[in-house]
Short mmCIF file of C-alpha atoms and ligand atoms in Angstrom, two decimals:
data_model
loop_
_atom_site.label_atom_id
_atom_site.label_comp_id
_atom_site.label_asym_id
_atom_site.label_seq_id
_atom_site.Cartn_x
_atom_site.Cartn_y
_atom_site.Cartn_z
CA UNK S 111 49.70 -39.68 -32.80
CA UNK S 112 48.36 -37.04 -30.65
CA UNK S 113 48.81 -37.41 -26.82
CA UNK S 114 46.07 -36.75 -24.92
CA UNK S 115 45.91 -35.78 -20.92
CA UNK S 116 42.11 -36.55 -19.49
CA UNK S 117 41.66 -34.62 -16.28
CA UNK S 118 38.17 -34.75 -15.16
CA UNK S 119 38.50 -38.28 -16.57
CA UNK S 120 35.56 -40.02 -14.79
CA UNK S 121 32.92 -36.79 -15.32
CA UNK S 122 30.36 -36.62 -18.22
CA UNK S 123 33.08 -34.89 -20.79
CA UNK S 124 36.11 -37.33 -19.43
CA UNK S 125 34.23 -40.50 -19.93
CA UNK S 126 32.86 -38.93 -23.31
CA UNK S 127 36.46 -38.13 -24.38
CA UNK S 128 37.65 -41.91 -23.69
CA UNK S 129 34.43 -42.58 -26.02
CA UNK S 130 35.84 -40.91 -29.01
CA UNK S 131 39.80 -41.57 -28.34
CA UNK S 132 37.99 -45.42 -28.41
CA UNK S 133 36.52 -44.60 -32.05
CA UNK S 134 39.93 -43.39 -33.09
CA UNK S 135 42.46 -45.33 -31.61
CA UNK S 136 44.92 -44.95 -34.40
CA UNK S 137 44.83 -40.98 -33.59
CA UNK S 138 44.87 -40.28 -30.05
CA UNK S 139 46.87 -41.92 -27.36
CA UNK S 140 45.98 -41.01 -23.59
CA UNK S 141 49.48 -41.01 -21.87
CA UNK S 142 47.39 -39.30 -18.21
CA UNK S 143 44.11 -39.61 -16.52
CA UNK S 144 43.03 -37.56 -13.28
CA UNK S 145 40.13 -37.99 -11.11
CA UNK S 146 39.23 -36.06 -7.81
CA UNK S 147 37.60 -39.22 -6.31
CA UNK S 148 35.91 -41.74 -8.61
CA UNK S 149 38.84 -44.35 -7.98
CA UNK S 150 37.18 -47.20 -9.27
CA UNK S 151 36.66 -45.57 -12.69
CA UNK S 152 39.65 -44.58 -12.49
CA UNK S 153 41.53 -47.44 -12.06
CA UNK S 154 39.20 -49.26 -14.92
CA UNK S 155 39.94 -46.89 -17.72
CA UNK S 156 43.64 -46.65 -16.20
CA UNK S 157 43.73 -50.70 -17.27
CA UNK S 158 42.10 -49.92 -21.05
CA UNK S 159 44.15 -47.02 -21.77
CA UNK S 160 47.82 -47.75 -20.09
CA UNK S 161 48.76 -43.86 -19.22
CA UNK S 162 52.24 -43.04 -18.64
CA UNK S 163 50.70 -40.94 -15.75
CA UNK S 164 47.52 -40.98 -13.28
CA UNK S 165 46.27 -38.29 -10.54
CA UNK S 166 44.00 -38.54 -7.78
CA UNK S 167 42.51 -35.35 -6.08
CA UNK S 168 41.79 -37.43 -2.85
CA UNK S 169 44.72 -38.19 -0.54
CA UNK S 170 43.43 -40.93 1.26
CA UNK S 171 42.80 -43.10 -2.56
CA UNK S 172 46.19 -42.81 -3.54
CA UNK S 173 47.12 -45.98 -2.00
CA UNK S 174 44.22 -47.94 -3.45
CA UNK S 175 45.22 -46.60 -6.83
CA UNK S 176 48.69 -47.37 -6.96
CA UNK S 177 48.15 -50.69 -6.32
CA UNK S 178 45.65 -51.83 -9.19
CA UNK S 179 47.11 -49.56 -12.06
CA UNK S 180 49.58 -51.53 -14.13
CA UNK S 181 53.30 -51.19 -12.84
CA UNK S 182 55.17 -48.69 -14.05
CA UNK S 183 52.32 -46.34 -14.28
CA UNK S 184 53.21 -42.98 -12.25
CA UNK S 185 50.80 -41.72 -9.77
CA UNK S 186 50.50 -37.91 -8.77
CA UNK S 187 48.42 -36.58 -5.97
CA UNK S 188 46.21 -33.82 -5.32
CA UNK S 189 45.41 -30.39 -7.23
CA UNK S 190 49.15 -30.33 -7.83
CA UNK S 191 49.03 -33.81 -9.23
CA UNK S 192 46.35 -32.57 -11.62
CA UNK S 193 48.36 -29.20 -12.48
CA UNK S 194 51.21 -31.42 -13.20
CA UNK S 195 49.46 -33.54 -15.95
CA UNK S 196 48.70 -30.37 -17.82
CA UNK S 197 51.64 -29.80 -18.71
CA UNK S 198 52.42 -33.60 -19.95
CA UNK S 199 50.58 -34.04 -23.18
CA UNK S 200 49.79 -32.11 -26.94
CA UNK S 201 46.45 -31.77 -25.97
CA UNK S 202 44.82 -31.64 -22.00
CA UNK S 203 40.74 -32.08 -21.82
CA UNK S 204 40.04 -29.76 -18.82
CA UNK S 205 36.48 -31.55 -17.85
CA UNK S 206 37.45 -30.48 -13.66
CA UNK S 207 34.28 -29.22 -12.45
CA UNK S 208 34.53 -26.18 -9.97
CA UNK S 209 37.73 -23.98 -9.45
CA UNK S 210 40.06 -26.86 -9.06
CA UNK S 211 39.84 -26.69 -12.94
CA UNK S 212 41.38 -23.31 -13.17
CA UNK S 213 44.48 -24.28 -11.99
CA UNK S 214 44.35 -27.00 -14.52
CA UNK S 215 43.66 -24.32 -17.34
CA UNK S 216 46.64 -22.26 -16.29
CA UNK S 217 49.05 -24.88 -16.16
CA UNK S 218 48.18 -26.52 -19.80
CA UNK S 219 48.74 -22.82 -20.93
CA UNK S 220 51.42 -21.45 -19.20
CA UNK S 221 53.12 -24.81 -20.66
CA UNK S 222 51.73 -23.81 -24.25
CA UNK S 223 49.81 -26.76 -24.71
CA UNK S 224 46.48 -26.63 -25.91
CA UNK S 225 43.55 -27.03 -23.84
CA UNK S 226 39.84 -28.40 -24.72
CA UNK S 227 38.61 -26.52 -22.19
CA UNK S 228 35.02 -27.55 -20.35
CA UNK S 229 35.61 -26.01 -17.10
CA UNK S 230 33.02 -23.01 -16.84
CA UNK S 231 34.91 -21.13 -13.96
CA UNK S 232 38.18 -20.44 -16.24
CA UNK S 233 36.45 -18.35 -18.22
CA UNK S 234 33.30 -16.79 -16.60
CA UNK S 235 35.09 -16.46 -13.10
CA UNK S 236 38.75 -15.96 -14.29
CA UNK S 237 38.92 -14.89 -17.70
CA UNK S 238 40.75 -11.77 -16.91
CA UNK S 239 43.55 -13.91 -15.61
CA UNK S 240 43.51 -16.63 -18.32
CA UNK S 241 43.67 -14.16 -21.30
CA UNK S 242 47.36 -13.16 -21.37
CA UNK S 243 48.54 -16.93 -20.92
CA UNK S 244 46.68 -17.08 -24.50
CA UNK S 245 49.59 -15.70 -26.12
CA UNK S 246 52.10 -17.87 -24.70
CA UNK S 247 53.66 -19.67 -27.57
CA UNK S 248 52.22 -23.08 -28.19
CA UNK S 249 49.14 -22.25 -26.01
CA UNK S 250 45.77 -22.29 -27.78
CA UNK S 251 42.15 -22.89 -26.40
CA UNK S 252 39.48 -24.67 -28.14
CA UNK S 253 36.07 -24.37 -26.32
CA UNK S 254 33.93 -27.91 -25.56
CA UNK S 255 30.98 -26.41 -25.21
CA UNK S 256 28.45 -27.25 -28.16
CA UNK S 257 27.79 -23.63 -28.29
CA UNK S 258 31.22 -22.52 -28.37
CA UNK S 259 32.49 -25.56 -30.49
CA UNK S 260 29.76 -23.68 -33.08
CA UNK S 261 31.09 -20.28 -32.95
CA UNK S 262 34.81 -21.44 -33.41
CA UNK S 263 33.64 -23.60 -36.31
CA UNK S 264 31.63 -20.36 -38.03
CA UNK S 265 34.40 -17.84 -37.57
CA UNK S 266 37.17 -20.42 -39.44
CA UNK S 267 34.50 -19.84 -42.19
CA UNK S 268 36.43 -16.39 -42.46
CA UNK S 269 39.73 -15.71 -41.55
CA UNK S 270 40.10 -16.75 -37.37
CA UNK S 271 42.95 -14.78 -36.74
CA UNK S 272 41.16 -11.61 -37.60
CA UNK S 273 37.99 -12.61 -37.27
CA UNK S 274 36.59 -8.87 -35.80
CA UNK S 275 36.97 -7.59 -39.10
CA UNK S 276 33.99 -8.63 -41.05
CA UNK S 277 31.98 -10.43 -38.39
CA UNK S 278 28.46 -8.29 -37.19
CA UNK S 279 27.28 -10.41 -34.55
CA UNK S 280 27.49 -13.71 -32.66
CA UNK S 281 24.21 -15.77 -31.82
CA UNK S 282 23.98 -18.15 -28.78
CA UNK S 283 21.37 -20.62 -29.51
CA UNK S 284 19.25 -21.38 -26.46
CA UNK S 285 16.97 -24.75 -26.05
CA UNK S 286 14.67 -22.31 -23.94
CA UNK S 287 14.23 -24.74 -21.33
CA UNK S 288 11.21 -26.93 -19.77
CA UNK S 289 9.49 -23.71 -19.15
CA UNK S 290 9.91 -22.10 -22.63
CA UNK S 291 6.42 -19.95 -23.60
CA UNK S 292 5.50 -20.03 -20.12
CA UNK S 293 5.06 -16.59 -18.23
CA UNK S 294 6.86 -15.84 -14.42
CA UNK S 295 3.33 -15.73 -12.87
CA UNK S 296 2.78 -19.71 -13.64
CA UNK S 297 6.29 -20.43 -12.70
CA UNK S 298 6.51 -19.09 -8.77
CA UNK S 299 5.35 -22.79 -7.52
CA UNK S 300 7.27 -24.96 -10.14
CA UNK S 301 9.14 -27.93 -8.10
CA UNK S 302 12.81 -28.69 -8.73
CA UNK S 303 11.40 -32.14 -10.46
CA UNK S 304 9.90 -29.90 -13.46
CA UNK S 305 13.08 -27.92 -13.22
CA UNK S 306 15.15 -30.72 -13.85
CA UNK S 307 13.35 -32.58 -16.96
CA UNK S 308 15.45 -31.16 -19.77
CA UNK S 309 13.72 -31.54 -23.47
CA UNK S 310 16.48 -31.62 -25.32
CA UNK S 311 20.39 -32.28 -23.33
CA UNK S 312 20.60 -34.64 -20.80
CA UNK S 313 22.92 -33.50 -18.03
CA UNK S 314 23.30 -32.86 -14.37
CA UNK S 315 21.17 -30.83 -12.12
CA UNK S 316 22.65 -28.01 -11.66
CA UNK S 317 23.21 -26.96 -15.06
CA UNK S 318 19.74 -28.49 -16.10
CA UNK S 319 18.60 -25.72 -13.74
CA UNK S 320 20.66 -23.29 -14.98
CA UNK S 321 19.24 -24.51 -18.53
CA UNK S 322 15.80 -23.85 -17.35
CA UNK S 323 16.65 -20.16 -15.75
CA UNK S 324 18.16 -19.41 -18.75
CA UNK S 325 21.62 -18.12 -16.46
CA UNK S 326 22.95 -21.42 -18.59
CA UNK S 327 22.86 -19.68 -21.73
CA UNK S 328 24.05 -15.93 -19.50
CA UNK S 329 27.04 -17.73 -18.87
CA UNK S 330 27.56 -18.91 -22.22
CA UNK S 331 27.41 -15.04 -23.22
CA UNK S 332 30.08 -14.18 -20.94
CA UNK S 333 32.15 -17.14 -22.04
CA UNK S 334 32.19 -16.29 -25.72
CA UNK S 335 33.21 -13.06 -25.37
CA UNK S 336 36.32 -13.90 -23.40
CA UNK S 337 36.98 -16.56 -25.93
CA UNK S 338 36.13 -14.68 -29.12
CA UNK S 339 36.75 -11.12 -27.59
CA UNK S 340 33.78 -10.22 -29.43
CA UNK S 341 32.08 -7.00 -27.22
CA UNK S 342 28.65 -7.62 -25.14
CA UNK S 343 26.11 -5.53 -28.18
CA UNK S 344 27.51 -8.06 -30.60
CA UNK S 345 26.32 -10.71 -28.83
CA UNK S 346 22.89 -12.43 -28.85
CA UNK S 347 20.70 -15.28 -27.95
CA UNK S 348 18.19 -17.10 -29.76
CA UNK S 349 15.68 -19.59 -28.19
CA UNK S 350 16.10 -22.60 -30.71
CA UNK S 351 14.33 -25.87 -29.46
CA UNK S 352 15.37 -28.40 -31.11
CA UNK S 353 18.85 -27.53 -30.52
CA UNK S 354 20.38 -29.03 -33.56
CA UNK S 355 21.58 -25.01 -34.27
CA UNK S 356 23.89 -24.83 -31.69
CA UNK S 357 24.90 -21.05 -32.51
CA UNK S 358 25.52 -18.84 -35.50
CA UNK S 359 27.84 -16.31 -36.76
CA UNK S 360 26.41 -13.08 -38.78
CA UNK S 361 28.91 -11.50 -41.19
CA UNK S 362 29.12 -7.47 -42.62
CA UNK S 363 27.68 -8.81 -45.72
CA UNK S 364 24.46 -10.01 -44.30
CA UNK S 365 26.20 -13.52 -44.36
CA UNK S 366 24.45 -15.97 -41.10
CA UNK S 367 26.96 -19.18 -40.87
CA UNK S 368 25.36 -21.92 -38.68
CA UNK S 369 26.99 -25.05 -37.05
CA UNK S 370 24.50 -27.92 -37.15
CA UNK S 371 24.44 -31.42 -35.52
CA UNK S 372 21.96 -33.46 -33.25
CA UNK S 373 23.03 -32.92 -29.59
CA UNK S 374 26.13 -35.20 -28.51
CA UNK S 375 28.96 -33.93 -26.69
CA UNK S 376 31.29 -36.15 -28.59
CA UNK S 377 31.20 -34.04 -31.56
CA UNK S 378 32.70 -31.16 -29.97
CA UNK S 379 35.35 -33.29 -27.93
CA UNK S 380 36.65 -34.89 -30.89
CA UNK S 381 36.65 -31.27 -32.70
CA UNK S 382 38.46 -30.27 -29.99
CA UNK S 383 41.20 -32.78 -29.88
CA UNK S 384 41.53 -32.88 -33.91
CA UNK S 385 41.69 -29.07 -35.15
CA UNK S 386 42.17 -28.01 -37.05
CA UNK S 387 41.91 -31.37 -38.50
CA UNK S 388 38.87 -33.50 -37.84
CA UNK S 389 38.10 -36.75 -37.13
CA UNK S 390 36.99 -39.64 -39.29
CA UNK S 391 34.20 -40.68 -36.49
CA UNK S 392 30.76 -38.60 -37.38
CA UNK S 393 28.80 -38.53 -34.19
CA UNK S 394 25.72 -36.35 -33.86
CA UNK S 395 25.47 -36.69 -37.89
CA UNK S 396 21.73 -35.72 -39.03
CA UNK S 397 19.75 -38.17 -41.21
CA UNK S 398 19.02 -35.43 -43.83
CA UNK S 399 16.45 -37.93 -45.36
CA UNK S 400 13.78 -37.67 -42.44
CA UNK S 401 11.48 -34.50 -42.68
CA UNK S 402 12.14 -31.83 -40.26
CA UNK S 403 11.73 -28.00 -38.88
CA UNK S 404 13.75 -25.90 -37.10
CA UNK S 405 12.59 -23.01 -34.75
CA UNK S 406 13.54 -19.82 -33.77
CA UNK S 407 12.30 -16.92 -31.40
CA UNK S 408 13.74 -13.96 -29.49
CA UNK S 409 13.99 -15.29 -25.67
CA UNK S 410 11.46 -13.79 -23.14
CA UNK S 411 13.58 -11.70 -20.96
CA UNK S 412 10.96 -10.57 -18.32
CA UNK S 413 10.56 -13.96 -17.14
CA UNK S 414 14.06 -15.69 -17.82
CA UNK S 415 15.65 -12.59 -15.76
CA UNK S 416 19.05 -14.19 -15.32
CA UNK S 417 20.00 -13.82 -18.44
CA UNK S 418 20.33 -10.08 -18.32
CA UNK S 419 21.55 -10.57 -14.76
CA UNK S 420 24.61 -12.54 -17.05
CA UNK S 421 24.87 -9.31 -19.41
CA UNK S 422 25.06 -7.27 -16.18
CA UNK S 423 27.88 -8.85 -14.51
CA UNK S 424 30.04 -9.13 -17.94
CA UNK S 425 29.73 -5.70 -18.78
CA UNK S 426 30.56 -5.13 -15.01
CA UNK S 427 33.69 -6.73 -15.38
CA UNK S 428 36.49 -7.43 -13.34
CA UNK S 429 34.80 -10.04 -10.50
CA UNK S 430 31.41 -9.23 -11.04
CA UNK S 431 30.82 -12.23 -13.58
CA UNK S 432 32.98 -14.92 -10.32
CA UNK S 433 30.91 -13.18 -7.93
CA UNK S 434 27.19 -13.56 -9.68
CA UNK S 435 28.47 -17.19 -10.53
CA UNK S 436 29.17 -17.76 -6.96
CA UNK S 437 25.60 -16.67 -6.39
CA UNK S 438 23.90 -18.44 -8.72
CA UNK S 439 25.52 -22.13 -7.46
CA UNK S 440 24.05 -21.44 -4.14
CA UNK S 441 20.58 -20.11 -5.21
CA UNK S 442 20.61 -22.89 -7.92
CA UNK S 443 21.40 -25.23 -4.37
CA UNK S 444 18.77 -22.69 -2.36
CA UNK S 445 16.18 -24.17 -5.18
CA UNK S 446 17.04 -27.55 -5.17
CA UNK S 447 16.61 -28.08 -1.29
CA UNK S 448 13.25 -25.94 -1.58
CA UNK S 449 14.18 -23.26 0.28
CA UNK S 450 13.54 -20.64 -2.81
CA UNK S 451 11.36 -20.48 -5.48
CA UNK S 452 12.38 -20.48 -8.78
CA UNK S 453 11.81 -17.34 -9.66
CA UNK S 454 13.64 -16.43 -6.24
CA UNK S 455 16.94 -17.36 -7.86
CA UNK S 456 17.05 -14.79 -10.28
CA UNK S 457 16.07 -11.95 -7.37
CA UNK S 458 18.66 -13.51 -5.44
CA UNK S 459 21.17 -13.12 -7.97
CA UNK S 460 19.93 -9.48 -8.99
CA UNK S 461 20.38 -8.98 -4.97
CA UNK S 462 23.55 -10.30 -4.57
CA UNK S 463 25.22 -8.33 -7.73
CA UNK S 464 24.10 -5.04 -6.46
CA UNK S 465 26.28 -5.81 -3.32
CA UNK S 466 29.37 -6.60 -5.50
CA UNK S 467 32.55 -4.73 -4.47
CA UNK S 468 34.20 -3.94 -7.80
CA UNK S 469 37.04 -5.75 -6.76
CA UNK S 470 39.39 -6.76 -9.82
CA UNK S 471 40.09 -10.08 -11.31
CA UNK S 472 44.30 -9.48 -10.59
CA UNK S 473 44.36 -12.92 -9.05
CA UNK S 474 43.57 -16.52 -8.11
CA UNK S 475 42.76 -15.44 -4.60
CA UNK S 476 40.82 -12.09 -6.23
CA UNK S 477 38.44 -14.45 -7.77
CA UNK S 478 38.20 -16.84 -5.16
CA UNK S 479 37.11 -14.60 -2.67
CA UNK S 480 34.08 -12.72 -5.18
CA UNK S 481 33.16 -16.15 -5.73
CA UNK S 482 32.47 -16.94 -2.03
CA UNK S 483 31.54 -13.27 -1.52
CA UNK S 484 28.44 -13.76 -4.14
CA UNK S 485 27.61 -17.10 -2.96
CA UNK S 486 27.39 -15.50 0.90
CA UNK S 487 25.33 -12.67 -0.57
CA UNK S 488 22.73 -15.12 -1.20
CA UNK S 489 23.11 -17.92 1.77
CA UNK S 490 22.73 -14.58 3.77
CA UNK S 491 19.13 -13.93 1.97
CA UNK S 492 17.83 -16.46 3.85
CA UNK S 493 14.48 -18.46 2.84
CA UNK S 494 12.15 -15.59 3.25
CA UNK S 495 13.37 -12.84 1.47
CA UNK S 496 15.02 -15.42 -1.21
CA UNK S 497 11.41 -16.60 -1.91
CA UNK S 498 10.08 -13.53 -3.23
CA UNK S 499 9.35 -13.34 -7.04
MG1 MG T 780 26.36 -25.26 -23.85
#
């Protein structure tokens, strides 16, 4: 039996992980559950799953909570509360959204647990700081991020542990987007409502956004190399719309090894909490017996401009990548209240980046500040200048 912490627990990936712990009850046990405020959901999944352990990120809940989970069931409080469950189970699902999820990462390792890691700021805003904790014995980090989940899968086809050797090239596949094939000069006027219709993932606006910028898939880039230390040239994107690719590994011999699946966060949850077994559950299986084609094509980088904006701030370094994500959250929330265009979040990005400090990543605070620093850059903009293409 594998114990499993859920922090995040009421979010897309924590109510997807209950999903597949459901499916394979015999193999998973959650023994904790955290949410920052969803106490209702909390309390409901808290009565299905009986955890040793529950955490609430909100104060003021703690009281409700305590008095409908069953007796006997602890209950922690507050970002230490959540820090404290990371350190309680063989595997912790870190589905936190925002920075309260990197303290979450660097308690599961610095315990040597491993971590099924979804939060975005460990690695694109932190990375420098969670990369030594990898080598703390016990601690190991598998990715949930289909893209991710992909690459891991296509490197065990060689050998993991020295996987530099013979691999040539990792490549991201990209959905492209609502406004794939179209050109920056019909974009200036698109509304957030076209932004936000998604053809392939269904998920939540900001990263639907992000997903339509391309600065979705710029992130990715900057999270698989700190996960596969694989260096900026080597890596790649590749618009694929049907996203049933969801990335690729090329090998010295000419070798391409592909992960495929229809889109469903489950698979890469469960791969997660398994490896490097698997589970017995298949979701996102393909019906192999129904025609179908699969597309490729190199992305348009003149008018999806964040994604070398992403390439910029990696090979940057140091805070660059927390301080363009900082930047990107509040033009991404600039666009969404209509105070920018569309293609004004890219050149308030690009602005915002060319004011970075070159401060290094050396600490929590270090990355904290770039990441309020970049978002500033931008608030500071204003609507006028911001709305320039
Ligand atoms: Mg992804």
């Amino acid at each position: 039996m594998t114990t499993v912490a859920v922090l995040g627990a009421t979010g897309s990936i924590g109510s997807q992980t209950v999903e597949v712990v459901r499916a394979e009850p015999d193999r998973f046990d959650v023994t904790a559950l955290a949410a920052w405020s969803s106490v209702d959901q909390l309390i409901a999944q808290a009565q299905e799953l009986r955890p040793d352990a529950v955490a609430i990120g909100e104060p003021d809940l703690f009281d409700r909570l305590k008095a409908e989970v069953p007796p006997n069931t602890e209950v922690l409080v507050g970002a230490a509360g959540f820090e404290e469950l990371a350190t309680r189970a063989d595997v912790v699902v870190n589905g936190v959204v925002g920075f309260a999820g990197l303290g979450v990462t660097l308690a599961a390792l610095s315990s040597g647990k491993r971590l099924a890691l979804a939060n975005k700021e460990s690695l694109i805003a932190a990375g420098p700081l969670v990369r030594p904790l990898r080598s703390v014995p016990g601690a190991e980090l598998i990715p949930v991020d289909s893209e991710h989940c992909a690459i891991h899968q296509c490197l065990r086809s060689d050998d993991l542990a020295d996987s530099q050797r013979h691999l040539e090239k990792l490549l991201l596949t990209a959905s492209g987007g609502p406004f794939r094939g179209r050109k920056a000069a019909d974009l200036k006027n698109v509304t957030a409502e076209q932004a936000l219709e998604h053809p392939t993932w269904s998920m939540g606006p900001k990263i639907t956004i992000d997903s339509s910028t391309l600065m979705n898939k710029g992130l990715e880039v900057i999270e698989a190399h700190e996960l596969f230390d694989v260096p900026y040239e080597r890596i790649e994107v590749v618009v694929h719309p049907e996203s049933v690719v969801h990335s690729m590994a090329t090998f010295t011999d000419g070798t391409t090894i592909a992960q495929l699946s229809e889109p469903d966060m489950r698979l890469p949850i469960g791969y997660a909490l398994a490896y490097p077994d698997r589970i017995g559950t298949p979701f996102g299986a393909i019906d192999w017996s129904q025609a179908k084609s699969l597309h490729f094509e190199p992305p348009d980088r003149q008018t999806f401009r964040c994604l070398d904006l992403a390439y910029t701030a990696g090979r940057i370094g140091g805070t660059a990548p927390a301080w363009m994500n900082g930047a990107n959250e509040a033009a991404v929330d600039a666009f969404l209240s209509g105070a920018i265009s569309w293609s004004g979040i890219a050149s308030s990005i690009e602005r915002a980046l060319e004011r970075h400090d070159g401060a290094p990543a050396d600490s929590f605070e270090a990355v904290v500040r770039a990441d309020r620093r970049g978002r500033e850059c931008v608030r500071s903009q204003g609507t006028s200048r911001g709305s320039d293409v």
